[in-house]
Coordinates of C-alpha atoms and ligand atoms in Angstrom, one line a residue:
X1 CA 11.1 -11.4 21.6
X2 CA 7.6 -11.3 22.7
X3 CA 5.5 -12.8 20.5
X4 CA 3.6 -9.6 18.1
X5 CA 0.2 -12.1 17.0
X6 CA -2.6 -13.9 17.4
X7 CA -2.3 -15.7 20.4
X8 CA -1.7 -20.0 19.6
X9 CA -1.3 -19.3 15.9
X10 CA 1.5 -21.5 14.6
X11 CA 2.9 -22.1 10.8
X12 CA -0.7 -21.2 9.1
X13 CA 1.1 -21.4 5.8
X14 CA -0.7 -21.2 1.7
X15 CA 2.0 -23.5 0.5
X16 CA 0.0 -26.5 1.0
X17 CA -2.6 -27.4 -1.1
X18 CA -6.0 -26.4 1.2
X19 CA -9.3 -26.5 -0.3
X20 CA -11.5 -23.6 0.2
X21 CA -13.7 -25.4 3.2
X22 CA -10.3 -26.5 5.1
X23 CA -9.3 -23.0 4.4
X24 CA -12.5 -21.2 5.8
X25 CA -12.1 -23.6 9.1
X26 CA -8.5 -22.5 9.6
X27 CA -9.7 -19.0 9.6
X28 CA -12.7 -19.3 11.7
X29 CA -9.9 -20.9 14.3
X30 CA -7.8 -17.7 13.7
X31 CA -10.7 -15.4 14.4
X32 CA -11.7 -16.1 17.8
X33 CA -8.2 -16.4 19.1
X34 CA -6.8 -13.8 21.4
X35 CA -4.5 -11.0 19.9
X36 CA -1.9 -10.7 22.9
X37 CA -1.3 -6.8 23.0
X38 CA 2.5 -6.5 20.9
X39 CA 5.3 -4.3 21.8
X40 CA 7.3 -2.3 19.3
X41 CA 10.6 -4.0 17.8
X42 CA 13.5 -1.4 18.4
X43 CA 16.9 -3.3 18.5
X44 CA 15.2 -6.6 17.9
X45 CA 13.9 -6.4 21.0
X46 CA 9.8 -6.3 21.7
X47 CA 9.4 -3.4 23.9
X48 CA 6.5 -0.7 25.3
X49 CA 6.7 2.8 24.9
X50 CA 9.3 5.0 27.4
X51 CA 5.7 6.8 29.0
X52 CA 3.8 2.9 28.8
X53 CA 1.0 5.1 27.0
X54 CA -1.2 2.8 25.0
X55 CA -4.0 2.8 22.5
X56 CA -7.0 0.7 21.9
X57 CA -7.6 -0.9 18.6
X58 CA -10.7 -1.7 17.6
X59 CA -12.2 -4.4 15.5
X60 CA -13.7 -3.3 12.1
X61 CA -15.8 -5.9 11.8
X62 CA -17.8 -5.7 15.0
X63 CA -16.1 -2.8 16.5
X64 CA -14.5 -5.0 19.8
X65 CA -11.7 -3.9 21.6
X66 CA -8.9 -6.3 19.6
X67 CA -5.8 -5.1 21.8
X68 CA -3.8 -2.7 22.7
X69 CA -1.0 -1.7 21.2
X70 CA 2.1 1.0 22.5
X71 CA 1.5 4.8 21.7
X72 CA 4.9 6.0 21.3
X73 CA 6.2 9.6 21.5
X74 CA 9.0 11.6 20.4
X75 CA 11.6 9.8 22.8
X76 CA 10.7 6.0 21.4
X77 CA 11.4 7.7 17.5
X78 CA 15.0 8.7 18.9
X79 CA 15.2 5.4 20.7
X80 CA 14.7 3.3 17.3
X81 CA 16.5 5.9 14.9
X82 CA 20.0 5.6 17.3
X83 CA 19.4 1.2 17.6
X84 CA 19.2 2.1 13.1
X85 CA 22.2 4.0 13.6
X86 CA 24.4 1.8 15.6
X87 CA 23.4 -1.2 13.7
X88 CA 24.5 0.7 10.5
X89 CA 27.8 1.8 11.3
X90 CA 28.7 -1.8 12.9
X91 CA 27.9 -2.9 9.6
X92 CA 26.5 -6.2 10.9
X93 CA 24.2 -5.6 8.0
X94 CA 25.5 -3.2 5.4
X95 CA 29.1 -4.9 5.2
X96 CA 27.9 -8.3 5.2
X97 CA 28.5 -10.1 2.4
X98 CA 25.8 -9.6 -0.4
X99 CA 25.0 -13.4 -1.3
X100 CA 24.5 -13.8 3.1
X101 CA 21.7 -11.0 3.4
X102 CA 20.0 -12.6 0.3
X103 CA 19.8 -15.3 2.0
X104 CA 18.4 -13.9 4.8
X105 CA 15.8 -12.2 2.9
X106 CA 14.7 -15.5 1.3
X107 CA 14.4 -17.2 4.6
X108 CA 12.0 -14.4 5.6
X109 CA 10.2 -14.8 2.8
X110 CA 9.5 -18.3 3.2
X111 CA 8.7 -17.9 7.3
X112 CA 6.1 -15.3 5.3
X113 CA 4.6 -17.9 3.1
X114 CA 4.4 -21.0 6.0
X115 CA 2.8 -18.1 8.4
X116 CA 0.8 -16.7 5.1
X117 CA -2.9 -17.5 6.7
X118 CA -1.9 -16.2 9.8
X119 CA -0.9 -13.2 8.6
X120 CA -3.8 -12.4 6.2
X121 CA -6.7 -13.2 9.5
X122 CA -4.6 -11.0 11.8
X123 CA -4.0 -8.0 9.3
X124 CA -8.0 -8.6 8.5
X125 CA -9.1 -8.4 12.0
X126 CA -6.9 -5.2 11.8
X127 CA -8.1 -3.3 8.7
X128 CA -11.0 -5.0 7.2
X129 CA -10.1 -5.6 4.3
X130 CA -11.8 -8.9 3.0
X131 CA -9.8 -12.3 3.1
X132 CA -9.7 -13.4 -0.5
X133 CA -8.6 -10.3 -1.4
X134 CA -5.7 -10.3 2.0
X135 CA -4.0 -13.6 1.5
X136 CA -3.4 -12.3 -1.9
X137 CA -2.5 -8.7 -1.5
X138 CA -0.6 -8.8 1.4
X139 CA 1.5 -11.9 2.6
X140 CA 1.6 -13.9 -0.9
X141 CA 2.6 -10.2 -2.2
X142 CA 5.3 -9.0 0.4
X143 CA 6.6 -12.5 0.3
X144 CA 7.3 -11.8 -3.3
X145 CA 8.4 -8.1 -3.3
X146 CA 11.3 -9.6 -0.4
X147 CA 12.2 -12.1 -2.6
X148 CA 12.3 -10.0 -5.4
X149 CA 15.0 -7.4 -3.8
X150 CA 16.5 -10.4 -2.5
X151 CA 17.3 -12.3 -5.7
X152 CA 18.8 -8.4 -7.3
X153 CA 21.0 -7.9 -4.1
X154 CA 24.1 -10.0 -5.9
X155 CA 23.3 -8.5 -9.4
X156 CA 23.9 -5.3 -8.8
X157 CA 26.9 -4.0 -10.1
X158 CA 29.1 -0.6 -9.6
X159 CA 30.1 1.4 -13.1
X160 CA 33.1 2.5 -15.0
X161 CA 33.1 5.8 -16.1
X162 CA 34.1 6.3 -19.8
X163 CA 37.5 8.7 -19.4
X164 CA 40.6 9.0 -20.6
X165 CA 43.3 6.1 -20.3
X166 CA 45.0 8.3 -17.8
X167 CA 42.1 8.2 -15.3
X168 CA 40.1 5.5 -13.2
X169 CA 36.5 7.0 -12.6
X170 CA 34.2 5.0 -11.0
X171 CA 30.5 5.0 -9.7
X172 CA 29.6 2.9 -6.6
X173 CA 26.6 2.5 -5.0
X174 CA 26.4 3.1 -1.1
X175 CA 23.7 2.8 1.2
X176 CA 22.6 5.9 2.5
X177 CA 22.2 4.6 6.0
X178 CA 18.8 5.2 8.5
X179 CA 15.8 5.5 6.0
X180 CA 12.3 6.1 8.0
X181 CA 9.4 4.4 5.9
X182 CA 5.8 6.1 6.8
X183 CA 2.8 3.6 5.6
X184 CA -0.9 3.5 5.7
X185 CA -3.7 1.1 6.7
X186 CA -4.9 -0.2 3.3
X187 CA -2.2 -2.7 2.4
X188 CA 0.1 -2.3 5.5
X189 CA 2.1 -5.7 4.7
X190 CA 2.4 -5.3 0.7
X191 CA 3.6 -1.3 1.2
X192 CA 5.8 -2.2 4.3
X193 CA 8.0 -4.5 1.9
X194 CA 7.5 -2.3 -1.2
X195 CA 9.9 0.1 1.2
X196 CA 11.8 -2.0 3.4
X197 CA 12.8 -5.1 0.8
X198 CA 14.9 -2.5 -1.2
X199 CA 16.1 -0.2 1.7
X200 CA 17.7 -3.3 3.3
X201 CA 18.5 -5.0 -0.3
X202 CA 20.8 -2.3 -0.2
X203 CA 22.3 -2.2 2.8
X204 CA 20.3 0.2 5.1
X205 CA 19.3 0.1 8.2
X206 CA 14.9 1.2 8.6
X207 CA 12.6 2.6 11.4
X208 CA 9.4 1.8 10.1
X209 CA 6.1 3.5 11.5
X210 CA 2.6 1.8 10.8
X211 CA -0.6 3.1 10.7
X212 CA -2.4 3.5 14.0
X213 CA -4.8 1.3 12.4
X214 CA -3.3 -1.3 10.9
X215 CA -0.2 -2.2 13.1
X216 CA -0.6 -5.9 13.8
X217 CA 0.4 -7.6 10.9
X218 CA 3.4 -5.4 10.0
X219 CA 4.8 -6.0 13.7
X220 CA 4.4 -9.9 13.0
X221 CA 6.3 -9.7 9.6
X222 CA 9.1 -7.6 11.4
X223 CA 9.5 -10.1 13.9
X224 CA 9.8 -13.2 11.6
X225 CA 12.5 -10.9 9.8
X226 CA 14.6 -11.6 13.8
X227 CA 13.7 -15.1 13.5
X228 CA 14.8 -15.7 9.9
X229 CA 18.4 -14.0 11.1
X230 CA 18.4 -10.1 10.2
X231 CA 20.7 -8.3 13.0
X232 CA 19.0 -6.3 15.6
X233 CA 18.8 -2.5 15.1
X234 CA 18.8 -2.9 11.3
X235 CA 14.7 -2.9 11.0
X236 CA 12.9 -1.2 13.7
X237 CA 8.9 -1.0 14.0
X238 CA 7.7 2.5 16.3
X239 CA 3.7 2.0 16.5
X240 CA 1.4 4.9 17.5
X241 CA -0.2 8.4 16.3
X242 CA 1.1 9.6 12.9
X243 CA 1.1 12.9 14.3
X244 CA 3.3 12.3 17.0
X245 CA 5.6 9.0 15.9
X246 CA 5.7 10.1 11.8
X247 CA 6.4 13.6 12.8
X248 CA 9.4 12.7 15.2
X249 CA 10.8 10.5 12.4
X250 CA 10.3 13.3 9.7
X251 CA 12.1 15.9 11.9
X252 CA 15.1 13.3 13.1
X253 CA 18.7 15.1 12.4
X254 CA 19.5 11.2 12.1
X255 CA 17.5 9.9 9.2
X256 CA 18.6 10.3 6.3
X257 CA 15.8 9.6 3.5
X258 CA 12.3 9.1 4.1
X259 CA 9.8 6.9 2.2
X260 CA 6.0 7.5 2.8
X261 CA 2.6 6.3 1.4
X262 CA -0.1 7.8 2.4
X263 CA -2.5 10.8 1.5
X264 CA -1.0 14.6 0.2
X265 CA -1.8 16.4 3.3
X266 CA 0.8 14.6 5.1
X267 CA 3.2 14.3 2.3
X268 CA 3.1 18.4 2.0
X269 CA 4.1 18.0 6.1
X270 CA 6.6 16.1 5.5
X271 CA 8.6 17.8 2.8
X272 CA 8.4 20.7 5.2
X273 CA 9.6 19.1 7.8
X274 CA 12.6 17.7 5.8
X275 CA 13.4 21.1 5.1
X276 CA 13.3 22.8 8.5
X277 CA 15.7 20.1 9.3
X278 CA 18.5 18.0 7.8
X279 CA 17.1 18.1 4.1
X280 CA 16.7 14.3 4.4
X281 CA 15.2 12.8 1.1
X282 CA 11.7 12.3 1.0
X283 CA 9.7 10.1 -1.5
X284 CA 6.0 10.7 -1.5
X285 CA 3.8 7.6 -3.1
X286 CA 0.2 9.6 -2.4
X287 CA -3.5 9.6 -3.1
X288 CA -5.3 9.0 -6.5
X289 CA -8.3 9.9 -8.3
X290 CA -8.2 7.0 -11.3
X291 CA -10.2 8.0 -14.8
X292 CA -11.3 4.6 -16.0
X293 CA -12.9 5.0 -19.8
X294 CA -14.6 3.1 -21.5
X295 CA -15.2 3.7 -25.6
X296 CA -17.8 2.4 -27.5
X297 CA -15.6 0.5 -29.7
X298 CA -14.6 -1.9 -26.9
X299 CA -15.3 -5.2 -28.0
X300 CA -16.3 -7.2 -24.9
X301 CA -18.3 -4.2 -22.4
X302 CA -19.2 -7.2 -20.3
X303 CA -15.8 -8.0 -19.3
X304 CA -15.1 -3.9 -19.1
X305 CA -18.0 -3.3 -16.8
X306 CA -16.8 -6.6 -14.2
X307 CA -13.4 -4.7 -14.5
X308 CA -15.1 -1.3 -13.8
X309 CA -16.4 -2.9 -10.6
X310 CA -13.7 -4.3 -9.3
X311 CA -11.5 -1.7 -10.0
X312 CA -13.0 0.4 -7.4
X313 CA -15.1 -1.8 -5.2
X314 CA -12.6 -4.1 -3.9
X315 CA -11.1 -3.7 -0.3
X316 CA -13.9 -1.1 -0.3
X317 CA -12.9 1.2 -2.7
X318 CA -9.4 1.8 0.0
X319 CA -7.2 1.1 -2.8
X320 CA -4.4 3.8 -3.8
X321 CA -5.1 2.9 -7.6
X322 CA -8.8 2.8 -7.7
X323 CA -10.3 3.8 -10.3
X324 CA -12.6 5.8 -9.0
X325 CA -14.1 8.1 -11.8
X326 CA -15.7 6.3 -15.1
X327 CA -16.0 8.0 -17.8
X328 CA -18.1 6.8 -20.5
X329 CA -19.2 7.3 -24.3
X330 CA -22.5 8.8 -24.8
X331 CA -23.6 5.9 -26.9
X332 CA -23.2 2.9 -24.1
X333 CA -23.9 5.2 -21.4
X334 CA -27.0 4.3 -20.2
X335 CA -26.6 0.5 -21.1
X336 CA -23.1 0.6 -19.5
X337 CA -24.3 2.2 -16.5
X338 CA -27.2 -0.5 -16.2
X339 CA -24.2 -3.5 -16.5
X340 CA -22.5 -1.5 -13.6
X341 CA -25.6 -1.4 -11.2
X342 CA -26.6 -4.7 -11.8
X343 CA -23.0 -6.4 -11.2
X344 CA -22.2 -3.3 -8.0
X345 CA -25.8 -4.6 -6.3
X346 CA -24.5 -8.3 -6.8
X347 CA -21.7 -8.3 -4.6
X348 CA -21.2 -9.6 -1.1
X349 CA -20.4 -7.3 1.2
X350 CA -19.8 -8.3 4.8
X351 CA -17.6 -10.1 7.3
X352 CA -14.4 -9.9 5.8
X353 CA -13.5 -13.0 7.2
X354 CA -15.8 -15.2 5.3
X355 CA -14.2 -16.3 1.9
X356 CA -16.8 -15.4 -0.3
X357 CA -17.6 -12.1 0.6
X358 CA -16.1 -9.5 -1.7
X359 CA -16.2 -6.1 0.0
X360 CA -15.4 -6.2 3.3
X361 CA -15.2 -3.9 6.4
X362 CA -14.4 -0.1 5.9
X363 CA -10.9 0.6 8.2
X364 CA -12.0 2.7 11.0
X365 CA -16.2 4.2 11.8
X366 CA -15.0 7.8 11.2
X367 CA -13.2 7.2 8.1
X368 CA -16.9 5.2 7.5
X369 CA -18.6 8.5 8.5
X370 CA -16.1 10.6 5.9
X371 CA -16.9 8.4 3.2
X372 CA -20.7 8.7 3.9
X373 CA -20.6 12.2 4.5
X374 CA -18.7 13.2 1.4
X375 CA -22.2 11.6 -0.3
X376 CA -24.7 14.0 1.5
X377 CA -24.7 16.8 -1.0
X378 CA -25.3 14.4 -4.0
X379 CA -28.7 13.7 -5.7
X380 CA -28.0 11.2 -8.7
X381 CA -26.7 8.0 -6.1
X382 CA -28.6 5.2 -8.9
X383 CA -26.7 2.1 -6.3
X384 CA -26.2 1.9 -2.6
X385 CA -24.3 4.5 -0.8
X386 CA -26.1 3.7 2.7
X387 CA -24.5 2.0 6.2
X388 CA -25.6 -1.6 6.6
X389 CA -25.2 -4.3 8.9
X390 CA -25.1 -1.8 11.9
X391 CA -26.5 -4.8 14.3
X392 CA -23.0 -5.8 14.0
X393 CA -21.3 -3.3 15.5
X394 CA -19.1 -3.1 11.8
X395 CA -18.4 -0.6 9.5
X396 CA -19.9 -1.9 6.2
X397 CA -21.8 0.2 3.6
X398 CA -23.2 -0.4 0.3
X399 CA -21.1 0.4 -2.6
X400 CA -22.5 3.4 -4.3
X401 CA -22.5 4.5 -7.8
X402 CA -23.2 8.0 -8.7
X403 CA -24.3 9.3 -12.0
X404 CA -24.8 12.6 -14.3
X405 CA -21.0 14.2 -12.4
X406 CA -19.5 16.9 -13.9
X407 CA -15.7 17.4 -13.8
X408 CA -15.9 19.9 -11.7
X409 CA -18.0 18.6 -8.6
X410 CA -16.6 17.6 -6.2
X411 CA -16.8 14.1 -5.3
X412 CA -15.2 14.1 -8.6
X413 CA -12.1 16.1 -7.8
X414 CA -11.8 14.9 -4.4
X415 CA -10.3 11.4 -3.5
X416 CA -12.3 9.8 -1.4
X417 CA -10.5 6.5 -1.1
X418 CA -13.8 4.8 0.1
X419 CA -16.8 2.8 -2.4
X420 CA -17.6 5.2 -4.4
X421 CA -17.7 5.3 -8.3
X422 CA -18.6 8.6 -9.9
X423 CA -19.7 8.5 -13.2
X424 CA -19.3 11.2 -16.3
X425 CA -20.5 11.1 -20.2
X426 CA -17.6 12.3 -22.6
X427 CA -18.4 12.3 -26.1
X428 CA -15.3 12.0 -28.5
X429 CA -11.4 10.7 -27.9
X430 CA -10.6 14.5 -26.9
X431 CA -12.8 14.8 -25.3
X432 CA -12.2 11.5 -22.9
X433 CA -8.8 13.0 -22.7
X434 CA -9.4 15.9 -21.0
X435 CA -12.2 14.9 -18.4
X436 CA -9.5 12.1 -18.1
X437 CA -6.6 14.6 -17.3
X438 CA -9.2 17.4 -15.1
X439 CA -8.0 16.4 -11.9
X440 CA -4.4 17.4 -9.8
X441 CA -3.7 13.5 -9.3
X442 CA -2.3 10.9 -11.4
X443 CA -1.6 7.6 -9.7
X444 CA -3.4 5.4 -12.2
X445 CA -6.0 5.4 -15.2
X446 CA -7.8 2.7 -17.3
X447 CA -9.0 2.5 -21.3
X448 CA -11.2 0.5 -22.5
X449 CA -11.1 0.4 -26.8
X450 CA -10.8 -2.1 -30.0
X451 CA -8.9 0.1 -31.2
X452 CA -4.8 -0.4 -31.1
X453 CA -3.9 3.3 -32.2
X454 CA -6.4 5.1 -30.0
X455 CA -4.9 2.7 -27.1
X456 CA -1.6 4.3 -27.7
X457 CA -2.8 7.5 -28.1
X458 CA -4.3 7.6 -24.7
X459 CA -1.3 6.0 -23.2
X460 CA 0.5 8.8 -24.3
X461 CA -2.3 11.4 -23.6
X462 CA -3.2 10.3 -19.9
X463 CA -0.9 12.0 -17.3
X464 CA -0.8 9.0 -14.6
X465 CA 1.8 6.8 -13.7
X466 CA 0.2 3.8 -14.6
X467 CA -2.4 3.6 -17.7
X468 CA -4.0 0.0 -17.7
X469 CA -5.7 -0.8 -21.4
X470 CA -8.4 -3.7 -21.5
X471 CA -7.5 -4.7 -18.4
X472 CA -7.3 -2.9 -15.0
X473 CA -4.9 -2.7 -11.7
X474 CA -3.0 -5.7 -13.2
X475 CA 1.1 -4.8 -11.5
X476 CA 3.9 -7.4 -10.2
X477 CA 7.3 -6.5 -9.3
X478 CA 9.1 -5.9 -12.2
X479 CA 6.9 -2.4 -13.1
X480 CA 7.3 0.8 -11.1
X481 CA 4.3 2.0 -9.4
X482 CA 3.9 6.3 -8.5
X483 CA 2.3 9.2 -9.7
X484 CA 2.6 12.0 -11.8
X485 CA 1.1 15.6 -11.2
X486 CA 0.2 15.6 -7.0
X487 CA 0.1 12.0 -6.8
X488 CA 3.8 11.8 -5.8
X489 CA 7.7 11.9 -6.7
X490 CA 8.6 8.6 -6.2
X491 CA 8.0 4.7 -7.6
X492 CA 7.9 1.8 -5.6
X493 CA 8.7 -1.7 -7.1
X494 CA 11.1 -3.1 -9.7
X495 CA 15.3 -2.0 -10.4
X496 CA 14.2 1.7 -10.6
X497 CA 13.0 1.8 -6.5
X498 CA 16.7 0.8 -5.7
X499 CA 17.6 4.2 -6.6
X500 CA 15.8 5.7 -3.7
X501 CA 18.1 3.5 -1.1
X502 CA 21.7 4.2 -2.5
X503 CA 24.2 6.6 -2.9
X504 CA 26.1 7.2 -6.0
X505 CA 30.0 8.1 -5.0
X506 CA 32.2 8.3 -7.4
X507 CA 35.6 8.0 -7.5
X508 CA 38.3 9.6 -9.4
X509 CA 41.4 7.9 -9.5
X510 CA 44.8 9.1 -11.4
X511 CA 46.6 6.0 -12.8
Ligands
NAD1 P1 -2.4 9.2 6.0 O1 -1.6 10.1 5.2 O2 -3.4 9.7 7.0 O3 -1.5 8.3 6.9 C1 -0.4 7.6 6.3 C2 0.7 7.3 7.4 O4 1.1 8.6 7.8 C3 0.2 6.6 8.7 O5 1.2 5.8 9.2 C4 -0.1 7.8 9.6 O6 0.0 7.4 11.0 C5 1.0 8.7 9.2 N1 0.7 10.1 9.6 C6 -0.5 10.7 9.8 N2 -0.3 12.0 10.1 C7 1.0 12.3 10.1 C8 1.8 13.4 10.4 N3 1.2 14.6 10.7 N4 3.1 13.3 10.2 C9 3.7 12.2 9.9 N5 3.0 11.0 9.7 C10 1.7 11.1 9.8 O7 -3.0 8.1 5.0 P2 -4.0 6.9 5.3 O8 -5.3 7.4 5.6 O9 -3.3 5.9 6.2 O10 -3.9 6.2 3.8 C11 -4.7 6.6 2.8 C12 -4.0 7.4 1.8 O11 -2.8 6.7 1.3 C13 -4.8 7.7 0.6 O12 -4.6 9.1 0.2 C14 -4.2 6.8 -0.4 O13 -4.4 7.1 -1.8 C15 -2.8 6.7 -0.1 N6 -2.1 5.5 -0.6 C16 -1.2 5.7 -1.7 C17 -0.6 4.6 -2.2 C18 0.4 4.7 -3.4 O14 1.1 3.8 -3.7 N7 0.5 5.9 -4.0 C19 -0.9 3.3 -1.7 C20 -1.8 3.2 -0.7 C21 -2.4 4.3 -0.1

């Protein structure tokens, strides 16, 4: 297979104890090094697109040509979904014996951690996202999410129905076959394995499709998933333009579910196109617009307002959780809002391959532009907001914190999935609840209180998926993560996400 990263790169691995100077060195050596241009994987085989079309990727942090990677169309999709389908009915995956593909999956998880720095730098170079933040979030974390499907492959078990003595009934659990996984450019190693480590715990075979701008890393992981032993044809990576490649795989008579992160507009596309077709499932993890409140009873407002921060200002605010609105009691407003500034105006931002920086590169300049645009109409910006670093030829801005929003405004209601904190006064516990609620998303919310009852109270009252209390975007993978209201109709992560990726069949037998 041809190789999919940085040119040179061998075994960068975490496992070892590094220091934070060795660490910096190996990733100064990763930066300069030549990204060869990767083909696809389709059959376990590293190939171009049918038409050889390619597309340029740029750099975020100083906007260079990186590589080129293949821009596939409609004919690549049907290539990949029939290499899915042959490698599922052979059964060279979905027969084999459960305690052999967890084994499988735990080698590839430890050829994730030994390759763990060379992931991160390459998926960095790719997104922007900064590296302290990366080596965490994305190999150390999909390492873990494989492992985790891995370990439950052999502890799943089928059911007996309760019936009469008369009757066997029972309920087995089937793969459903060729499941097409859609994900974005935020996290693109974590969300790849949040899909694929369950579809193939359970047997499937998966055509995955990356973002356009964040391929790289997700083409590497796929190919260490060949080298630690998983048949050809059963995972499958199609690169290129959503609208072309994610289309093709949404309209495919031959997949059967498909799992997508990403924002709503393409979500709503997809459920269409699932119903002009086969009806295939879909699952929809989408956007969020995250209330994080803050009462006046809280005991320690310091340790609230560094969460407050970094619950929206890390990897640039391009975080599906973020919690992007504060809302905060009259009384500590203005002090609160002062903490914020200060501790927003601290922070590094900058090449997102030095270790101590702590906002990194936005993903792409017009998604930059977006971000800075959706801030025009807005008068009360009391932090940053503004494009630095332009003599870089990267796409960095100041974080920016805006004041005096009202639930209605926009910037409030919209997500804008860039670093951007809005902020709104409540007065009372009701109050909280429903500025909290005033918005058609629900991926995630945070409360801040002394209080034990009203912390239950606004679990229960806050319609999100997730409601963090003292504490906020904490998550491993034993807890579900998805949304309620437009925010989605699926969970990734823990037992629950194995759902998604089987079939129930049951069987009726008269004894
Ligand atoms: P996006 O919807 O633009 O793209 C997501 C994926 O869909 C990409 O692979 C893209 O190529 C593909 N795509 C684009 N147009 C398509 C089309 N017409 N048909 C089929 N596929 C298409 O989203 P993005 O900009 O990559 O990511 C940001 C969004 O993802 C935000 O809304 C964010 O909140 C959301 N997100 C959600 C979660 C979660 O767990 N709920 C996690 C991360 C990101």
């Amino acid at each position: 297979m041809r190789h999919c990263g940085i040119h040179g790169a061998v075994g960068h691995g975490l496992t070892h104890v590094m220091d934070d100077r060795m660490r910096q060195n190996e990733i100064d050596n990763l930066r300069v090094r030549l990204v060869s241009p990767p083909g696809m994987i389709i059959g376990g085989t590293s190939v171009d697109a049918v038409s050889e079309a390619i597309l340029d990727v740029f750099s975020p942090i100083d906007g260079s040509l990186l590589t080129k990677l293949p821009d596939a169309s409609e004919a690549d999709v049907a290539h990949a979904v029939q290499a899915a389908r042959i490698a599922f009915e052979t059964g060279a995956w979905a027969k084999l014996a459960p305690n052999a593909r967890k084994k499988i999956l735990l080698d590839w998880a430890q050829l994730i951690d030994d390759h763990a720095l060379e992931l991160a730098v390459l998926g960095v170079r790719d997104n922007g996202t900064e590296i302290s933040m990366a080596i965490k979030a994305e190999p150390m974390s999909a390492a873990n999410t494989i492992r985790y499907y891995a370990e439950a492959i052999d502890k799943i078990y089928g059911e007996v129905a309760p019936t009469d003595a008369s009757t066997l009934a029972m309920i087995l659990k089937e793969p459903i076959g060729v499941v097409g996984a859609i994900v974005p450019w935020n996290f693109p190693l974590m969300i790849s394995a949040w899909k694929i480590a369950p579809a193939l715990a359970m047997g499937n075979s998966v055509v995955l499709k990356p973002s356009e701008i964040a391929s790289l890393s997700v083409l590497r992981l796929v190919e260490l998933a060949h080298e630690a032993g998983l048949p050809d044809g059963v995972l499958n990576v199609v690169t290129g333009q959503g609208a072309i490649v994610g289309q093709a795989l949404a309209r495919s008579m031959d997949v059967d579910s498909l799992v997508f992160t990403g924002s709503g507009r393409v979500g709503r596309l997809l459920l269409k196109h699932a119903a002009q077709t086969n009806l295939k499932r879909v699952y929809l993890e989408l956007g969020g617009k995250s209330p994080h409140v803050v009462f006046d009873d809280t005991a320690d407002l310091e340790a609230a307002a560094q969460a407050v921060v970094a619950g929206i200002f890390r990897n640039s605010g391009q975080v599906c959780i973020a919690g992007s609105r504060l809302l905060v009691q009259d009384s500590i407003h203005d002090a609160f809002v002062e903490k914020i500034v200060a501790i927003t105006q601290a922070m590094r931002v900058g090449d997102p391959l030095n270790l101590e920086t702590q906002i990194g590169a936005m993903s792409s300049e017009a998604h930059l532009n977006r971000v800075l645009q959706s801030l025009k109409p807005v008068k009360s910006i009391v932090a940053g907001g503004d494009r630095i670093l332009t003599e870089t030829g990267g796409y960095y801005m100041r974080p920016a914190i805006v004041t005096n929003m009202g639930p209605k405004d926009q910037l409030v209601q919209d997500e804008v999935f860039g670093p951007v904190l809005t902020v709104t006064r409540f007065t009372s516990e009701e109050n909280a609840v429903d500025l909290a609620n005033a918005t058609e998303l629900g991926l995630s919310a945070g409360v801040w209180t002394s209080n034990l009852s009203r912390a239950h109270r606004m679990i229960s009252a806050l319609r999100a998926g997730v409601v963090h209390v003292n504490t906020y975007g904490g998550a491993d993978n034993t807890v579900p993560l998805g949304g309620y209201k437009q925010s989605g109709n699926g969970q990734d992560k823990s037992l629950h996400a194995l759902d998604k990726y089987i079939n129930k069949k049951t069987a009726w037998i008269k004894l």
